[in-house]
Amino acid sequence: MNEITENIVSFRDVEKTYKRPRLLGAVYNTAVKDLSFEIPAGEITGLLGLNGAGKTTIMKLITGLLFPTAGGVQVFGLPPSDGASKSGVGFLPELPYFPPQETPGAILSYYGRLSGLGGPELARSVAGVLRRTGLEPHSGKRVSEFSKGMLQRLGLAQALLHKPRLLVLDEPVSGLDPLAIHDIRGLLAELNTDGTTILLSSHSISEVEKLCSRVMIMVRGKLAKTVRRSQWAIAPGGLEAIFVETVK
């Protein structure tokens, strides 16, 4: 009997068009079009594409920050705007922002309460993600003292607080030094081993190669190619060569 794998994310013929009002009429820009794909449970999936290819739009559609113009998006079999769906998703945007006068602990406690955590459970979760992301030694500092890499770690800690089943990460290693990248890569691999499904977008093809089992390459709002690790492992030039050839 074949094992049935649950699809955590499903896109069906999705289109997202942005309307920008102008003095005389409006300008319409279609960010993604005719987009269909699934992300199965337990997979680390990568999103690659040039700037403006639609990667961030896909992530915002999954997290319910945007709504499709046409087609359907489901997360855990539900609309992304559904509370039950949102509670299972952790999101790291490309440019996370936090109040500069606050400490990491205060910020994470606030986000934890928004996620329904409280009491000893909240305290354990905050302490746990500070430790796992390497921020524990900096827990007494204000965010205004943080480097870009430390802000990125705090953003990841926020995404992990409520132990989501799906992590959506937009440029998760942006601004990190090589040692921090190694640490975050190890953390993501550990989370995936524990059953967390991960969708990540990155301009670092080498990091995508190391982490992902499947990569979707976007070109001008459309899914141009899906590549599995077994394919880029034997391709001359690896995933980078496949990507360059696809987006030319």
Short mmCIF file of C-alpha atoms in Angstrom, two decimals:
data_model
loop_
_atom_site.label_atom_id
_atom_site.label_comp_id
_atom_site.label_asym_id
_atom_site.label_seq_id
_atom_site.Cartn_x
_atom_site.Cartn_y
_atom_site.Cartn_z
CA MET A 1 0.00 0.00 0.00
CA ASN A 2 1.35 3.45 -0.92
CA GLU A 3 1.88 5.87 1.96
CA ILE A 4 -0.30 8.97 1.69
CA THR A 5 1.62 12.19 2.38
CA GLU A 6 -0.28 15.17 3.74
CA ASN A 7 0.09 18.39 1.78
CA ILE A 8 0.71 21.27 4.18
CA VAL A 9 0.37 23.94 1.46
CA SER A 10 -1.68 23.83 -1.73
CA PHE A 11 -1.90 26.44 -4.51
CA ARG A 12 -4.46 25.97 -7.28
CA ASP A 13 -4.34 28.27 -10.36
CA VAL A 14 -3.40 31.21 -8.15
CA GLU A 15 -3.09 34.75 -9.46
CA LYS A 16 -2.22 37.87 -7.49
CA THR A 17 -2.54 41.26 -9.15
CA TYR A 18 -1.67 44.50 -7.40
CA LYS A 19 -3.61 47.66 -8.19
CA ARG A 20 -1.76 50.94 -7.78
CA PRO A 21 -3.95 54.04 -8.10
CA ARG A 22 -2.70 56.86 -10.29
CA LEU A 23 -4.00 60.35 -10.92
CA LEU A 24 -5.67 59.14 -14.10
CA GLY A 25 -6.82 55.56 -13.58
CA ALA A 26 -4.66 52.81 -12.10
CA VAL A 27 -1.71 50.58 -12.88
CA TYR A 28 -2.06 46.80 -12.52
CA ASN A 29 0.89 44.51 -11.84
CA THR A 30 0.47 40.73 -11.80
CA ALA A 31 2.97 39.28 -9.31
CA VAL A 32 2.07 35.58 -9.75
CA LYS A 33 -0.09 33.89 -12.37
CA ASP A 34 -1.40 30.36 -13.08
CA LEU A 35 0.49 29.12 -10.02
CA SER A 36 -0.17 25.56 -8.82
CA PHE A 37 1.98 23.51 -6.44
CA GLU A 38 1.94 21.55 -3.17
CA ILE A 39 4.32 21.40 -0.24
CA PRO A 40 4.15 18.00 1.50
CA ALA A 41 4.56 17.58 5.24
CA GLY A 42 8.14 17.23 6.45
CA GLU A 43 9.83 18.72 3.39
CA ILE A 44 12.26 21.64 3.19
CA THR A 45 11.29 23.45 -0.01
CA GLY A 46 13.28 26.29 -1.51
CA LEU A 47 12.06 29.24 -3.56
CA LEU A 48 14.51 30.72 -6.03
CA GLY A 49 14.06 33.59 -8.45
CA LEU A 50 15.36 36.98 -9.45
CA ASN A 51 14.04 40.08 -7.68
CA GLY A 52 10.38 40.59 -8.58
CA ALA A 53 9.82 36.94 -9.52
CA GLY A 54 6.97 36.54 -7.00
CA LYS A 55 8.70 34.80 -4.08
CA THR A 56 7.63 37.21 -1.33
CA THR A 57 4.10 37.35 -2.73
CA ILE A 58 3.87 33.56 -2.41
CA MET A 59 4.95 33.74 1.22
CA LYS A 60 2.46 36.49 2.04
CA LEU A 61 -0.32 34.47 0.40
CA ILE A 62 0.59 31.46 2.57
CA THR A 63 0.61 33.53 5.76
CA GLY A 64 -2.68 35.28 4.97
CA LEU A 65 -1.08 38.72 4.65
CA LEU A 66 -2.36 38.85 1.06
CA PHE A 67 -5.39 37.34 -0.65
CA PRO A 68 -5.31 35.86 -4.17
CA THR A 69 -6.99 37.72 -7.00
CA ALA A 70 -7.96 34.35 -8.46
CA GLY A 71 -7.50 30.68 -7.62
CA GLY A 72 -7.22 29.06 -4.21
CA VAL A 73 -4.62 28.76 -1.45
CA GLN A 74 -4.91 26.29 1.41
CA VAL A 75 -2.67 25.77 4.43
CA PHE A 76 -3.37 22.66 6.52
CA GLY A 77 -6.47 22.24 4.33
CA LEU A 78 -7.85 25.62 5.41
CA PRO A 79 -7.81 29.19 4.06
CA PRO A 80 -4.63 30.95 5.29
CA SER A 81 -6.79 33.58 7.02
CA ASP A 82 -8.38 30.93 9.26
CA GLY A 83 -7.21 31.13 12.87
CA ALA A 84 -6.50 27.41 13.03
CA SER A 85 -4.27 27.74 9.99
CA LYS A 86 -2.42 30.81 11.28
CA SER A 87 -1.67 29.13 14.61
CA GLY A 88 0.40 26.48 12.83
CA VAL A 89 2.58 28.88 10.82
CA GLY A 90 5.76 30.71 11.84
CA PHE A 91 6.90 33.55 9.56
CA LEU A 92 10.23 35.35 9.25
CA PRO A 93 9.96 38.32 6.86
CA GLU A 94 13.00 39.52 4.94
CA LEU A 95 13.29 42.69 7.06
CA PRO A 96 11.98 41.97 10.56
CA TYR A 97 11.31 45.02 12.73
CA PHE A 98 11.12 45.21 16.52
CA PRO A 99 10.78 48.18 18.93
CA PRO A 100 14.38 49.36 19.46
CA GLN A 101 13.92 50.25 23.13
CA GLU A 102 12.79 46.74 24.14
CA THR A 103 14.81 43.66 25.11
CA PRO A 104 14.51 40.33 23.26
CA GLY A 105 12.73 38.75 26.22
CA ALA A 106 10.08 41.47 26.35
CA ILE A 107 9.51 41.30 22.61
CA LEU A 108 9.23 37.53 22.55
CA SER A 109 6.88 37.54 25.55
CA TYR A 110 4.62 39.97 23.68
CA TYR A 111 4.54 37.83 20.54
CA GLY A 112 4.07 34.70 22.63
CA ARG A 113 0.95 36.15 24.23
CA LEU A 114 -0.35 37.04 20.76
CA SER A 115 0.12 33.35 19.89
CA GLY A 116 -1.91 32.25 22.92
CA LEU A 117 0.97 31.35 25.22
CA GLY A 118 1.04 32.37 28.87
CA GLY A 119 2.39 31.62 32.33
CA PRO A 120 5.16 29.01 32.72
CA GLU A 121 4.65 27.79 29.14
CA LEU A 122 5.43 31.25 27.78
CA ALA A 123 8.51 31.61 29.98
CA ARG A 124 9.80 28.19 28.84
CA SER A 125 9.18 29.01 25.18
CA VAL A 126 10.96 32.37 25.38
CA ALA A 127 13.96 30.86 27.17
CA GLY A 128 14.06 27.98 24.70
CA VAL A 129 14.08 30.06 21.52
CA LEU A 130 16.63 32.50 22.96
CA ARG A 131 18.92 29.55 23.59
CA ARG A 132 18.30 27.83 20.25
CA THR A 133 18.94 30.99 18.21
CA GLY A 134 22.07 31.97 20.15
CA LEU A 135 20.54 35.11 21.69
CA GLU A 136 20.66 33.96 25.32
CA PRO A 137 23.91 35.89 26.08
CA HIS A 138 22.29 39.06 24.66
CA SER A 139 18.92 38.79 26.39
CA GLY A 140 19.55 41.87 28.55
CA LYS A 141 20.43 44.17 25.65
CA ARG A 142 18.06 46.55 23.93
CA VAL A 143 17.23 45.83 20.30
CA SER A 144 18.79 49.18 19.35
CA GLU A 145 22.17 47.58 20.19
CA PHE A 146 21.59 44.63 17.86
CA SER A 147 23.43 44.05 14.60
CA LYS A 148 21.58 43.05 11.43
CA GLY A 149 22.49 39.43 12.11
CA MET A 150 21.18 39.55 15.68
CA LEU A 151 17.91 41.07 14.45
CA GLN A 152 17.65 38.16 12.03
CA ARG A 153 18.14 35.71 14.89
CA LEU A 154 15.43 37.50 16.90
CA GLY A 155 13.08 37.27 13.92
CA LEU A 156 13.68 33.54 13.72
CA ALA A 157 13.14 33.20 17.48
CA GLN A 158 9.79 34.96 17.12
CA ALA A 159 8.79 32.59 14.30
CA LEU A 160 9.65 29.54 16.44
CA LEU A 161 7.97 30.61 19.69
CA HIS A 162 4.70 28.70 19.32
CA LYS A 163 6.32 25.57 17.81
CA PRO A 164 4.73 25.91 14.36
CA ARG A 165 4.23 22.97 12.03
CA LEU A 166 5.18 25.16 9.05
CA LEU A 167 8.02 27.69 8.95
CA VAL A 168 7.99 30.31 6.17
CA LEU A 169 11.37 32.02 5.97
CA ASP A 170 12.19 34.94 3.66
CA GLU A 171 15.99 35.24 3.41
CA PRO A 172 16.68 33.56 6.79
CA VAL A 173 20.49 33.97 6.65
CA SER A 174 20.51 37.56 5.40
CA GLY A 175 23.11 39.61 7.29
CA LEU A 176 24.57 36.65 9.16
CA ASP A 177 28.29 35.90 9.37
CA PRO A 178 29.56 32.45 8.27
CA LEU A 179 29.47 30.99 11.80
CA ALA A 180 25.92 32.22 12.38
CA ILE A 181 24.85 30.81 9.00
CA HIS A 182 26.28 27.44 10.05
CA ASP A 183 24.36 27.61 13.35
CA ILE A 184 21.04 28.57 11.71
CA ARG A 185 21.47 25.89 9.06
CA GLY A 186 21.94 23.32 11.80
CA LEU A 187 18.89 24.60 13.68
CA LEU A 188 16.67 24.40 10.59
CA ALA A 189 17.88 20.87 9.85
CA GLU A 190 17.15 19.89 13.46
CA LEU A 191 13.66 21.38 13.29
CA ASN A 192 12.98 19.51 10.07
CA THR A 193 14.16 16.25 11.62
CA ASP A 194 11.63 16.89 14.39
CA GLY A 195 8.87 17.15 11.76
CA THR A 196 8.67 20.87 10.92
CA THR A 197 7.89 21.65 7.29
CA ILE A 198 9.96 24.57 5.96
CA LEU A 199 9.58 26.89 2.98
CA LEU A 200 12.53 29.22 2.53
CA SER A 201 13.52 31.83 0.00
CA SER A 202 17.14 32.84 -0.39
CA HIS A 203 19.50 34.47 -2.86
CA SER A 204 22.20 32.13 -1.54
CA ILE A 205 21.92 29.14 -3.86
CA SER A 206 24.59 27.27 -1.90
CA GLU A 207 22.49 27.46 1.27
CA VAL A 208 19.40 26.27 -0.60
CA GLU A 209 21.41 23.36 -1.96
CA LYS A 210 22.55 22.35 1.52
CA LEU A 211 19.11 22.50 3.15
CA CYS A 212 16.40 21.75 0.61
CA SER A 213 15.17 18.51 -0.87
CA ARG A 214 13.20 20.34 -3.60
CA VAL A 215 13.43 23.79 -5.16
CA MET A 216 10.87 25.79 -7.12
CA ILE A 217 12.31 28.34 -9.56
CA MET A 218 10.11 31.36 -10.28
CA VAL A 219 10.42 33.44 -13.44
CA ARG A 220 8.29 36.58 -13.88
CA GLY A 221 5.52 35.34 -11.60
CA LYS A 222 5.30 31.81 -12.96
CA LEU A 223 6.69 28.51 -11.73
CA ALA A 224 9.28 27.80 -14.41
CA LYS A 225 10.85 24.63 -13.01
CA THR A 226 10.78 22.32 -10.01
CA VAL A 227 14.07 20.57 -9.23
CA ARG A 228 14.80 17.80 -6.75
CA ARG A 229 18.06 17.21 -4.92
CA SER A 230 18.66 14.02 -6.89
CA GLN A 231 18.59 16.10 -10.10
CA TRP A 232 20.94 18.92 -9.12
CA ALA A 233 23.29 16.46 -7.42
CA ILE A 234 24.23 14.97 -10.80
CA ALA A 235 23.89 18.09 -12.96
CA PRO A 236 27.10 19.73 -14.18
CA GLY A 237 27.38 22.95 -12.17
CA GLY A 238 24.74 21.80 -9.71
CA LEU A 239 21.68 23.86 -8.77
CA GLU A 240 23.31 27.16 -9.73
CA ALA A 241 23.74 26.05 -13.35
CA ILE A 242 20.11 24.88 -13.49
CA PHE A 243 18.91 28.17 -12.00
CA VAL A 244 20.92 30.34 -14.40
CA GLU A 245 19.74 28.37 -17.42
CA THR A 246 16.12 28.60 -16.26
CA VAL A 247 16.00 32.35 -15.62
CA LYS A 248 17.94 33.43 -18.75
#
